Amino acid sequence: MEKENYQSASLTMMGRPFYLLWCGETVALIGASLMEFALGVWVYQKTGSALDFSGVLVAAILPAVFIMPIAGSIVDRFDRRYVMVAADLTAVALLLMLAWFLWHNSLDIEHLYVFNVAMSLIAAFRTPAYTASVSKLLPKEKYTQASGLMGVSSNVLSMFAPLVAGSLMAVIGLQGIVFIDITAFAMGSILILNAFFYTGRASGNIGKIRADDTEAVSGSVALALVFFKKEPLMLWLLVYTVLQQGFVTLASTMIMPLVLSHYSENDLGVILTVGGVGGLIGSILLTVMGELKRLMLWALAADVILALCILLVGVNTSFNLYCVSVFTALLVGGFAQGCNHSLWMRKIPNKFQGRIFSIINVAALLTISIVVMAGGFSADQIFEPALSEGGLLEQTLGPWIGTGKGRGIGLMFVISGFIGVLISLVGFLTRLRRLDLIVPDAPGSNES
């Protein structure tokens, strides 16, 4: 009876367990965001090398790709609250080691490579555990609002973390930020444990997708293959998501050199802040709108607008148009991402979410890594020379896009935006637009 009353109340409010989990994750992200920025500043100040700076960033991304399939299996087999708390406590131990090196003035760049690799491996366990826990704590009617609130956290942090971290670095240095990060992870773990105190175990026993498919599918890759074989339209959603994310990653990576080719660092800061406000508004809008019907249609429509904004950024050099385009792009981008995330939570059985989300995350991280490396190379070696004075495209595309510094990157934006529009239109013209209706929802996330 108490469980039925709790589930009924969850239809009108998301409940204390979710809010505790969300707050715990947000507090941990605050510390991690401050630390990420501070370490980047420290590395560049220490070495003055862009290569070392990039290497430390790559060390924080790639290791998770190799461990995530294994991590997903572990997340589904064990109590997810303990997976998250164990990850946080391990992170605290690593931060204490980092603090020891700092206080003895012996911290070196090699230590940060090891630290970021270890933190990347921790994130490989923590990220799918958090995502799967959200759908376990809520009825499916609340997934969209939950995605919106999760977006609010990330957008607020993206707006203020660099500013706050920069100010703190000047006052308390890296040592102080390490202490803040340790405190944040510890507080986050306490909140997460409190969240699951109200609901008991966060994951059930390992089950089967279908008895005739397999008796016990344990590996992330094997389970994903079975799931996508059963629901091929979800595989097309994965392909669509990865392609769109690739173009968005390219735009978000190259927006800095594009703007700096015509404007100052302060102007870039204004544009990125305006964009952050747009992303925050998009996430809040998704939250207050509540349960949406036909999430795939909403996502496709938002992605069309996003792609058009990317295209517009490429063809103009006006500061005001940059602000408007980036603001709109991040607003609809956050909205589309929330709809997409809610779809995945609806369609994947909760007991398999850790493993399947780990495969989704691997695809996303590989896409980000490839796009970041290929984007910089293509800009420097292909597109910028082609639209420079005397370049291959100066006479053909130059009159339309312009020539000179930054215009090759602008052409990359135009191409990315155009292809993004085409991909979204293909989604509208195929069965993908009816994914909500064709693929059945998984059993309610709060059902045992």
GROMACS .gro file of C-alpha atoms in nm:
model
  448
    1MET     CA    1   0.000   0.000   0.000
    2GLU     CA    2   0.279   0.242   0.087
    3LYS     CA    3   0.449   0.171  -0.245
    4GLU     CA    4   0.126   0.237  -0.436
    5ASN     CA    5   0.081   0.566  -0.252
    6TYR     CA    6   0.438   0.663  -0.331
    7GLN     CA    7   0.397   0.583  -0.701
    8SER     CA    8   0.073   0.781  -0.714
    9ALA     CA    9   0.240   1.082  -0.556
   10SER     CA   10   0.524   1.056  -0.808
   11LEU     CA   11   0.281   1.133  -1.088
   12THR     CA   12   0.236   1.486  -0.954
   13MET     CA   13   0.588   1.544  -0.819
   14MET     CA   14   0.920   1.373  -0.879
   15GLY     CA   15   0.970   1.306  -0.511
   16ARG     CA   16   1.248   1.337  -0.254
   17PRO     CA   17   1.465   1.046  -0.381
   18PHE     CA   18   1.508   1.196  -0.727
   19TYR     CA   19   1.575   1.546  -0.595
   20LEU     CA   20   1.836   1.410  -0.354
   21LEU     CA   21   2.001   1.215  -0.636
   22TRP     CA   22   1.992   1.517  -0.868
   23CYS     CA   23   2.135   1.745  -0.600
   24GLY     CA   24   2.406   1.491  -0.515
   25GLU     CA   25   2.509   1.465  -0.879
   26THR     CA   26   2.499   1.843  -0.921
   27VAL     CA   27   2.721   1.900  -0.616
   28ALA     CA   28   2.972   1.643  -0.747
   29LEU     CA   29   2.965   1.808  -1.091
   30ILE     CA   30   3.037   2.147  -0.937
   31GLY     CA   31   3.360   2.017  -0.789
   32ALA     CA   32   3.452   1.829  -1.107
   33SER     CA   33   3.386   2.133  -1.330
   34LEU     CA   34   3.598   2.363  -1.113
   35MET     CA   35   3.874   2.104  -1.109
   36GLU     CA   36   3.867   2.051  -1.486
   37PHE     CA   37   3.910   2.421  -1.557
   38ALA     CA   38   4.173   2.470  -1.285
   39LEU     CA   39   4.385   2.179  -1.409
   40GLY     CA   40   4.377   2.314  -1.763
   41VAL     CA   41   4.496   2.655  -1.641
   42TRP     CA   42   4.765   2.495  -1.424
   43VAL     CA   43   4.897   2.281  -1.711
   44TYR     CA   44   4.917   2.572  -1.954
   45GLN     CA   45   5.079   2.801  -1.696
   46LYS     CA   46   5.325   2.528  -1.598
   47THR     CA   47   5.432   2.416  -1.948
   48GLY     CA   48   5.309   2.680  -2.193
   49SER     CA   49   5.245   2.390  -2.430
   50ALA     CA   50   4.920   2.350  -2.623
   51LEU     CA   51   5.021   1.988  -2.689
   52ASP     CA   52   5.040   1.911  -2.317
   53PHE     CA   53   4.709   2.090  -2.266
   54SER     CA   54   4.542   1.879  -2.538
   55GLY     CA   55   4.708   1.561  -2.414
   56VAL     CA   56   4.568   1.604  -2.064
   57LEU     CA   57   4.220   1.655  -2.211
   58VAL     CA   58   4.246   1.343  -2.427
   59ALA     CA   59   4.364   1.146  -2.122
   60ALA     CA   60   4.036   1.241  -1.954
   61ILE     CA   61   3.823   1.111  -2.245
   62LEU     CA   62   3.969   0.810  -2.424
   63PRO     CA   63   4.025   0.562  -2.135
   64ALA     CA   64   3.651   0.555  -2.064
   65VAL     CA   65   3.587   0.430  -2.418
   66PHE     CA   66   3.774   0.106  -2.351
   67ILE     CA   67   3.630   0.031  -2.008
   68MET     CA   68   3.267   0.139  -2.051
   69PRO     CA   69   3.135  -0.191  -2.194
   70ILE     CA   70   3.271  -0.373  -1.888
   71ALA     CA   71   3.154  -0.096  -1.656
   72GLY     CA   72   2.800  -0.121  -1.795
   73SER     CA   73   2.781  -0.489  -1.706
   74ILE     CA   74   2.899  -0.418  -1.352
   75VAL     CA   75   2.650  -0.133  -1.313
   76ASP     CA   76   2.361  -0.366  -1.405
   77ARG     CA   77   2.481  -0.650  -1.183
   78PHE     CA   78   2.538  -0.453  -0.863
   79ASP     CA   79   2.343  -0.205  -0.655
   80ARG     CA   80   2.382   0.121  -0.845
   81ARG     CA   81   2.388   0.339  -0.533
   82TYR     CA   82   2.701   0.158  -0.417
   83VAL     CA   83   2.860   0.182  -0.762
   84MET     CA   84   2.814   0.561  -0.756
   85VAL     CA   85   2.931   0.602  -0.398
   86ALA     CA   86   3.232   0.375  -0.454
   87ALA     CA   87   3.322   0.583  -0.761
   88ASP     CA   88   3.298   0.905  -0.558
   89LEU     CA   89   3.507   0.770  -0.270
   90THR     CA   90   3.772   0.650  -0.516
   91ALA     CA   91   3.775   0.998  -0.668
   92VAL     CA   92   3.823   1.148  -0.322
   93ALA     CA   93   4.121   0.916  -0.263
   94LEU     CA   94   4.276   1.027  -0.594
   95LEU     CA   95   4.218   1.392  -0.506
   96LEU     CA   96   4.390   1.341  -0.169
   97MET     CA   97   4.691   1.198  -0.352
   98LEU     CA   98   4.689   1.498  -0.586
   99ALA     CA   99   4.671   1.730  -0.284
  100TRP     CA  100   4.970   1.551  -0.129
  101PHE     CA  101   5.181   1.620  -0.440
  102LEU     CA  102   5.067   1.981  -0.443
  103TRP     CA  103   5.144   2.046  -0.078
  104HIS     CA  104   5.491   1.897  -0.123
  105ASN     CA  105   5.549   2.106  -0.440
  106SER     CA  106   5.617   1.790  -0.640
  107LEU     CA  107   5.319   1.782  -0.876
  108ASP     CA  108   5.426   1.726  -1.236
  109ILE     CA  109   5.249   1.694  -1.569
  110GLU     CA  110   5.291   1.314  -1.566
  111HIS     CA  111   5.091   1.296  -1.244
  112LEU     CA  112   4.801   1.476  -1.414
  113TYR     CA  113   4.801   1.231  -1.703
  114VAL     CA  114   4.767   0.945  -1.454
  115PHE     CA  115   4.506   1.137  -1.254
  116ASN     CA  116   4.290   1.212  -1.558
  117VAL     CA  117   4.313   0.854  -1.684
  118ALA     CA  118   4.196   0.729  -1.344
  119MET     CA  119   3.913   0.983  -1.324
  120SER     CA  120   3.805   0.885  -1.677
  121LEU     CA  121   3.781   0.522  -1.569
  122ILE     CA  122   3.576   0.625  -1.265
  123ALA     CA  123   3.339   0.823  -1.488
  124ALA     CA  124   3.293   0.512  -1.705
  125PHE     CA  125   3.121   0.347  -1.407
  126ARG     CA  126   2.951   0.651  -1.261
  127THR     CA  127   2.782   0.794  -1.571
  128PRO     CA  128   2.571   0.489  -1.671
  129ALA     CA  129   2.493   0.421  -1.303
  130TYR     CA  130   2.353   0.773  -1.262
  131THR     CA  131   2.150   0.762  -1.583
  132ALA     CA  132   1.999   0.423  -1.502
  133SER     CA  133   1.924   0.531  -1.145
  134VAL     CA  134   1.716   0.827  -1.263
  135SER     CA  135   1.476   0.606  -1.456
  136LYS     CA  136   1.461   0.364  -1.162
  137LEU     CA  137   1.342   0.638  -0.926
  138LEU     CA  138   1.077   0.791  -1.154
  139PRO     CA  139   0.770   0.687  -1.352
  140LYS     CA  140   0.814   0.727  -1.728
  141GLU     CA  141   0.579   1.029  -1.726
  142LYS     CA  142   0.855   1.223  -1.546
  143TYR     CA  143   1.151   1.132  -1.767
  144THR     CA  144   1.127   1.446  -1.981
  145GLN     CA  145   1.118   1.676  -1.678
  146ALA     CA  146   1.409   1.487  -1.523
  147SER     CA  147   1.611   1.531  -1.844
  148GLY     CA  148   1.533   1.901  -1.833
  149LEU     CA  149   1.656   1.934  -1.474
  150MET     CA  150   1.973   1.742  -1.558
  151GLY     CA  151   2.025   1.987  -1.844
  152VAL     CA  152   1.974   2.282  -1.608
  153SER     CA  153   2.266   2.159  -1.396
  154SER     CA  154   2.504   2.114  -1.689
  155ASN     CA  155   2.413   2.447  -1.848
  156VAL     CA  156   2.449   2.647  -1.527
  157LEU     CA  157   2.788   2.487  -1.469
  158SER     CA  158   2.901   2.557  -1.826
  159MET     CA  159   2.809   2.924  -1.775
  160PHE     CA  160   2.965   2.991  -1.436
  161ALA     CA  161   3.228   2.723  -1.366
  162PRO     CA  162   3.507   2.884  -1.577
  163LEU     CA  163   3.440   3.228  -1.426
  164VAL     CA  164   3.425   3.100  -1.069
  165ALA     CA  165   3.723   2.867  -1.114
  166GLY     CA  166   3.931   3.147  -1.263
  167SER     CA  167   3.852   3.375  -0.968
  168LEU     CA  168   3.924   3.099  -0.715
  169MET     CA  169   4.255   3.011  -0.883
  170ALA     CA  170   4.368   3.370  -0.826
  171VAL     CA  171   4.268   3.361  -0.458
  172ILE     CA  172   4.319   3.007  -0.325
  173GLY     CA  173   4.514   2.839  -0.603
  174LEU     CA  174   4.490   2.482  -0.722
  175GLN     CA  175   4.528   2.353  -0.364
  176GLY     CA  176   4.207   2.528  -0.257
  177ILE     CA  177   4.013   2.398  -0.556
  178VAL     CA  178   4.130   2.042  -0.483
  179PHE     CA  179   3.990   2.081  -0.129
  180ILE     CA  180   3.658   2.209  -0.272
  181ASP     CA  181   3.643   1.912  -0.509
  182ILE     CA  182   3.706   1.665  -0.224
  183THR     CA  183   3.428   1.826  -0.021
  184ALA     CA  184   3.190   1.823  -0.319
  185PHE     CA  185   3.240   1.452  -0.392
  186ALA     CA  186   3.193   1.364  -0.024
  187MET     CA  187   2.872   1.570   0.002
  188GLY     CA  188   2.745   1.424  -0.325
  189SER     CA  189   2.795   1.071  -0.195
  190ILE     CA  190   2.598   1.150   0.121
  191LEU     CA  191   2.307   1.289  -0.081
  192ILE     CA  192   2.309   0.990  -0.316
  193LEU     CA  193   2.298   0.744  -0.026
  194ASN     CA  194   2.007   0.940   0.123
  195ALA     CA  195   1.826   0.925  -0.213
  196PHE     CA  196   1.836   0.547  -0.224
  197PHE     CA  197   1.758   0.513   0.146
  198TYR     CA  198   1.394   0.583   0.053
  199THR     CA  199   1.371   0.328  -0.225
  200GLY     CA  200   1.594   0.034  -0.132
  201ARG     CA  201   1.804  -0.138  -0.394
  202ALA     CA  202   1.853   0.058  -0.713
  203SER     CA  203   1.873  -0.241  -0.944
  204GLY     CA  204   1.706  -0.577  -0.960
  205ASN     CA  205   1.838  -0.912  -1.065
  206ILE     CA  206   1.974  -0.958  -1.411
  207GLY     CA  207   1.691  -1.064  -1.637
  208LYS     CA  208   1.637  -1.153  -2.000
  209ILE     CA  209   1.524  -0.948  -2.295
  210ARG     CA  210   1.352  -1.254  -2.437
  211ALA     CA  211   1.387  -1.612  -2.327
  212ASP     CA  212   1.435  -1.729  -2.686
  213ASP     CA  213   1.712  -1.478  -2.750
  214THR     CA  214   1.949  -1.574  -2.473
  215GLU     CA  215   1.946  -1.728  -2.131
  216ALA     CA  216   2.170  -1.466  -1.976
  217VAL     CA  217   2.328  -1.186  -2.175
  218SER     CA  218   2.593  -1.030  -1.956
  219GLY     CA  219   2.827  -0.838  -2.185
  220SER     CA  220   2.739  -0.482  -2.285
  221VAL     CA  221   2.812  -0.536  -2.655
  222ALA     CA  222   2.625  -0.869  -2.668
  223LEU     CA  223   2.326  -0.724  -2.486
  224ALA     CA  224   2.320  -0.418  -2.712
  225LEU     CA  225   2.322  -0.641  -3.021
  226VAL     CA  226   2.026  -0.839  -2.888
  227PHE     CA  227   1.839  -0.521  -2.796
  228PHE     CA  228   1.897  -0.354  -3.132
  229LYS     CA  229   1.808  -0.674  -3.316
  230LYS     CA  230   1.479  -0.678  -3.132
  231GLU     CA  231   1.419  -0.304  -3.185
  232PRO     CA  232   1.605  -0.203  -3.505
  233LEU     CA  233   1.448   0.142  -3.500
  234MET     CA  234   1.643   0.216  -3.180
  235LEU     CA  235   1.964   0.138  -3.373
  236TRP     CA  236   1.862   0.403  -3.626
  237LEU     CA  237   1.803   0.642  -3.337
  238LEU     CA  238   2.158   0.570  -3.219
  239VAL     CA  239   2.299   0.636  -3.567
  240TYR     CA  240   2.096   0.956  -3.594
  241THR     CA  241   2.206   1.072  -3.249
  242VAL     CA  242   2.575   1.005  -3.315
  243LEU     CA  243   2.566   1.186  -3.650
  244GLN     CA  244   2.393   1.491  -3.507
  245GLN     CA  245   2.626   1.493  -3.208
  246GLY     CA  246   2.922   1.489  -3.443
  247PHE     CA  247   2.812   1.807  -3.617
  248VAL     CA  248   2.724   1.977  -3.287
  249THR     CA  249   3.064   1.882  -3.143
  250LEU     CA  250   3.238   2.022  -3.449
  251ALA     CA  251   3.049   2.350  -3.412
  252SER     CA  252   3.108   2.380  -3.037
  253THR     CA  253   3.479   2.305  -3.084
  254MET     CA  254   3.541   2.540  -3.375
  255ILE     CA  255   3.326   2.831  -3.255
  256MET     CA  256   3.620   2.965  -3.053
  257PRO     CA  257   3.870   3.004  -3.342
  258LEU     CA  258   3.587   3.123  -3.569
  259VAL     CA  259   3.488   3.408  -3.337
  260LEU     CA  260   3.847   3.492  -3.243
  261SER     CA  261   3.931   3.538  -3.611
  262HIS     CA  262   3.724   3.859  -3.601
  263TYR     CA  263   3.666   3.950  -3.236
  264SER     CA  264   3.845   3.965  -2.902
  265GLU     CA  265   3.851   3.717  -2.614
  266ASN     CA  266   3.603   3.937  -2.426
  267ASP     CA  267   3.363   3.926  -2.719
  268LEU     CA  268   3.399   3.548  -2.730
  269GLY     CA  269   3.315   3.535  -2.360
  270VAL     CA  270   3.000   3.738  -2.419
  271ILE     CA  271   2.887   3.512  -2.705
  272LEU     CA  272   2.948   3.194  -2.506
  273THR     CA  273   2.770   3.336  -2.202
  274VAL     CA  274   2.469   3.432  -2.414
  275GLY     CA  275   2.473   3.078  -2.555
  276GLY     CA  276   2.485   2.935  -2.204
  277VAL     CA  277   2.177   3.136  -2.113
  278GLY     CA  278   2.001   2.990  -2.417
  279GLY     CA  279   2.093   2.636  -2.313
  280LEU     CA  280   1.967   2.703  -1.961
  281ILE     CA  281   1.636   2.840  -2.090
  282GLY     CA  282   1.596   2.535  -2.317
  283SER     CA  283   1.643   2.297  -2.024
  284ILE     CA  284   1.405   2.495  -1.803
  285LEU     CA  285   1.148   2.501  -2.084
  286LEU     CA  286   1.171   2.123  -2.116
  287THR     CA  287   1.119   2.091  -1.740
  288VAL     CA  288   0.816   2.320  -1.707
  289MET     CA  289   0.641   2.179  -2.017
  290GLY     CA  290   0.608   1.847  -1.836
  291GLU     CA  291   0.521   1.530  -2.022
  292LEU     CA  292   0.542   1.573  -2.401
  293LYS     CA  293   0.379   1.355  -2.664
  294ARG     CA  294   0.572   1.246  -2.975
  295LEU     CA  295   0.916   1.321  -2.833
  296MET     CA  296   1.086   1.216  -3.157
  297LEU     CA  297   0.900   1.482  -3.355
  298TRP     CA  298   1.001   1.747  -3.100
  299ALA     CA  299   1.363   1.633  -3.122
  300LEU     CA  300   1.367   1.634  -3.503
  301ALA     CA  301   1.212   1.981  -3.521
  302ALA     CA  302   1.459   2.119  -3.267
  303ASP     CA  303   1.751   1.961  -3.455
  304VAL     CA  304   1.642   2.130  -3.780
  305ILE     CA  305   1.651   2.470  -3.607
  306LEU     CA  306   1.987   2.384  -3.449
  307ALA     CA  307   2.136   2.291  -3.787
  308LEU     CA  308   2.006   2.612  -3.944
  309CYS     CA  309   2.170   2.812  -3.664
  310ILE     CA  310   2.503   2.635  -3.727
  311LEU     CA  311   2.470   2.718  -4.097
  312LEU     CA  312   2.390   3.083  -4.017
  313VAL     CA  313   2.696   3.114  -3.793
  314GLY     CA  314   2.908   3.006  -4.088
  315VAL     CA  315   2.781   3.260  -4.339
  316ASN     CA  316   2.794   3.575  -4.125
  317THR     CA  317   3.052   3.765  -3.921
  318SER     CA  318   2.817   3.998  -3.734
  319PHE     CA  319   2.862   4.000  -3.357
  320ASN     CA  320   2.488   4.041  -3.295
  321LEU     CA  321   2.400   3.757  -3.531
  322TYR     CA  322   2.660   3.538  -3.362
  323CYS     CA  323   2.490   3.604  -3.028
  324VAL     CA  324   2.141   3.533  -3.163
  325SER     CA  325   2.251   3.220  -3.350
  326VAL     CA  326   2.447   3.069  -3.060
  327PHE     CA  327   2.168   3.154  -2.813
  328THR     CA  328   1.906   2.984  -3.032
  329ALA     CA  329   2.130   2.689  -3.114
  330LEU     CA  330   2.197   2.604  -2.751
  331LEU     CA  331   1.834   2.662  -2.653
  332VAL     CA  332   1.695   2.414  -2.906
  333GLY     CA  333   1.999   2.189  -2.870
  334GLY     CA  334   1.937   2.141  -2.499
  335PHE     CA  335   1.569   2.082  -2.570
  336ALA     CA  336   1.646   1.818  -2.836
  337GLN     CA  337   1.902   1.645  -2.615
  338GLY     CA  338   1.650   1.621  -2.331
  339CYS     CA  339   1.384   1.471  -2.559
  340ASN     CA  340   1.637   1.223  -2.697
  341HIS     CA  341   1.755   1.121  -2.350
  342SER     CA  342   1.397   1.074  -2.233
  343LEU     CA  343   1.330   0.844  -2.530
  344TRP     CA  344   1.622   0.620  -2.441
  345MET     CA  345   1.508   0.595  -2.078
  346ARG     CA  346   1.155   0.506  -2.192
  347LYS     CA  347   1.251   0.236  -2.437
  348ILE     CA  348   1.534   0.050  -2.257
  349PRO     CA  349   1.437  -0.184  -1.971
  350ASN     CA  350   1.588  -0.042  -1.653
  351LYS     CA  351   1.772  -0.362  -1.564
  352PHE     CA  352   1.968  -0.335  -1.892
  353GLN     CA  353   2.022   0.043  -1.895
  354GLY     CA  354   2.370   0.039  -1.743
  355ARG     CA  355   2.508  -0.179  -2.021
  356ILE     CA  356   2.323  -0.023  -2.314
  357PHE     CA  357   2.389   0.334  -2.196
  358SER     CA  358   2.758   0.242  -2.171
  359ILE     CA  359   2.756   0.147  -2.542
  360ILE     CA  360   2.576   0.473  -2.627
  361ASN     CA  361   2.838   0.665  -2.429
  362VAL     CA  362   3.120   0.483  -2.606
  363ALA     CA  363   2.975   0.584  -2.943
  364ALA     CA  364   2.943   0.944  -2.824
  365LEU     CA  365   3.299   0.962  -2.684
  366LEU     CA  366   3.448   0.809  -3.000
  367THR     CA  367   3.256   1.060  -3.209
  368ILE     CA  368   3.378   1.350  -2.995
  369SER     CA  369   3.740   1.231  -3.010
  370ILE     CA  370   3.734   1.183  -3.388
  371VAL     CA  371   3.558   1.514  -3.455
  372VAL     CA  372   3.792   1.714  -3.230
  373MET     CA  373   4.103   1.570  -3.396
  374ALA     CA  374   3.970   1.581  -3.753
  375GLY     CA  375   3.810   1.924  -3.716
  376GLY     CA  376   4.132   2.102  -3.624
  377PHE     CA  377   4.329   1.927  -3.898
  378SER     CA  378   4.065   2.000  -4.166
  379ALA     CA  379   4.042   2.366  -4.065
  380ASP     CA  380   4.419   2.426  -4.077
  381GLN     CA  381   4.511   2.209  -4.374
  382ILE     CA  382   4.206   2.217  -4.604
  383PHE     CA  383   3.935   2.476  -4.548
  384GLU     CA  384   4.132   2.780  -4.431
  385PRO     CA  385   4.386   2.760  -4.717
  386ALA     CA  386   4.104   2.707  -4.968
  387LEU     CA  387   3.940   3.040  -4.876
  388SER     CA  388   4.258   3.239  -4.825
  389GLU     CA  389   4.388   3.485  -5.081
  390GLY     CA  390   4.461   3.287  -5.396
  391GLY     CA  391   4.303   2.976  -5.250
  392LEU     CA  392   4.120   2.707  -5.443
  393LEU     CA  393   3.771   2.832  -5.350
  394GLU     CA  394   3.839   3.205  -5.344
  395GLN     CA  395   3.663   3.275  -5.674
  396THR     CA  396   3.374   3.028  -5.634
  397LEU     CA  397   3.260   3.039  -5.271
  398GLY     CA  398   3.454   3.348  -5.165
  399PRO     CA  399   3.189   3.597  -5.290
  400TRP     CA  400   2.924   3.413  -5.084
  401ILE     CA  401   3.107   3.330  -4.763
  402GLY     CA  402   3.400   3.569  -4.772
  403THR     CA  403   3.773   3.512  -4.777
  404GLY     CA  404   4.051   3.551  -4.527
  405LYS     CA  405   4.110   3.433  -4.173
  406GLY     CA  406   3.823   3.231  -4.026
  407ARG     CA  407   3.627   3.192  -4.349
  408GLY     CA  408   3.742   2.835  -4.402
  409ILE     CA  409   3.605   2.748  -4.059
  410GLY     CA  410   3.288   2.932  -4.159
  411LEU     CA  411   3.259   2.700  -4.459
  412MET     CA  412   3.287   2.402  -4.222
  413PHE     CA  413   2.989   2.543  -4.029
  414VAL     CA  414   2.789   2.584  -4.350
  415ILE     CA  415   2.857   2.227  -4.460
  416SER     CA  416   2.782   2.089  -4.112
  417GLY     CA  417   2.457   2.285  -4.085
  418PHE     CA  418   2.342   2.181  -4.433
  419ILE     CA  419   2.410   1.811  -4.366
  420GLY     CA  420   2.242   1.841  -4.025
  421VAL     CA  421   1.925   1.975  -4.188
  422LEU     CA  422   1.929   1.689  -4.440
  423ILE     CA  423   1.968   1.427  -4.165
  424SER     CA  424   1.674   1.571  -3.971
  425LEU     CA  425   1.459   1.584  -4.285
  426VAL     CA  426   1.541   1.218  -4.354
  427GLY     CA  427   1.419   1.147  -4.002
  428PHE     CA  428   1.092   1.325  -4.077
  429LEU     CA  429   1.044   1.126  -4.398
  430THR     CA  430   1.112   0.783  -4.249
  431ARG     CA  431   0.971   0.564  -3.973
  432LEU     CA  432   1.206   0.733  -3.729
  433ARG     CA  433   0.954   1.013  -3.676
  434ARG     CA  434   0.706   0.755  -3.542
  435LEU     CA  435   0.954   0.589  -3.306
  436ASP     CA  436   0.743   0.680  -3.000
  437LEU     CA  437   0.450   0.484  -3.145
  438ILE     CA  438   0.635   0.192  -3.304
  439VAL     CA  439   0.876   0.097  -3.025
  440PRO     CA  440   0.689   0.002  -2.706
  441ASP     CA  441   0.788   0.159  -2.377
  442ALA     CA  442   0.985  -0.061  -2.140
  443PRO     CA  443   0.812  -0.159  -1.816
  444GLY     CA  444   0.770   0.136  -1.578
  445SER     CA  445   1.094   0.240  -1.420
  446ASN     CA  446   0.949   0.235  -1.073
  447GLU     CA  447   0.808  -0.113  -1.104
  448SER     CA  448   0.982  -0.395  -0.924
   0.00000   0.00000   0.00000
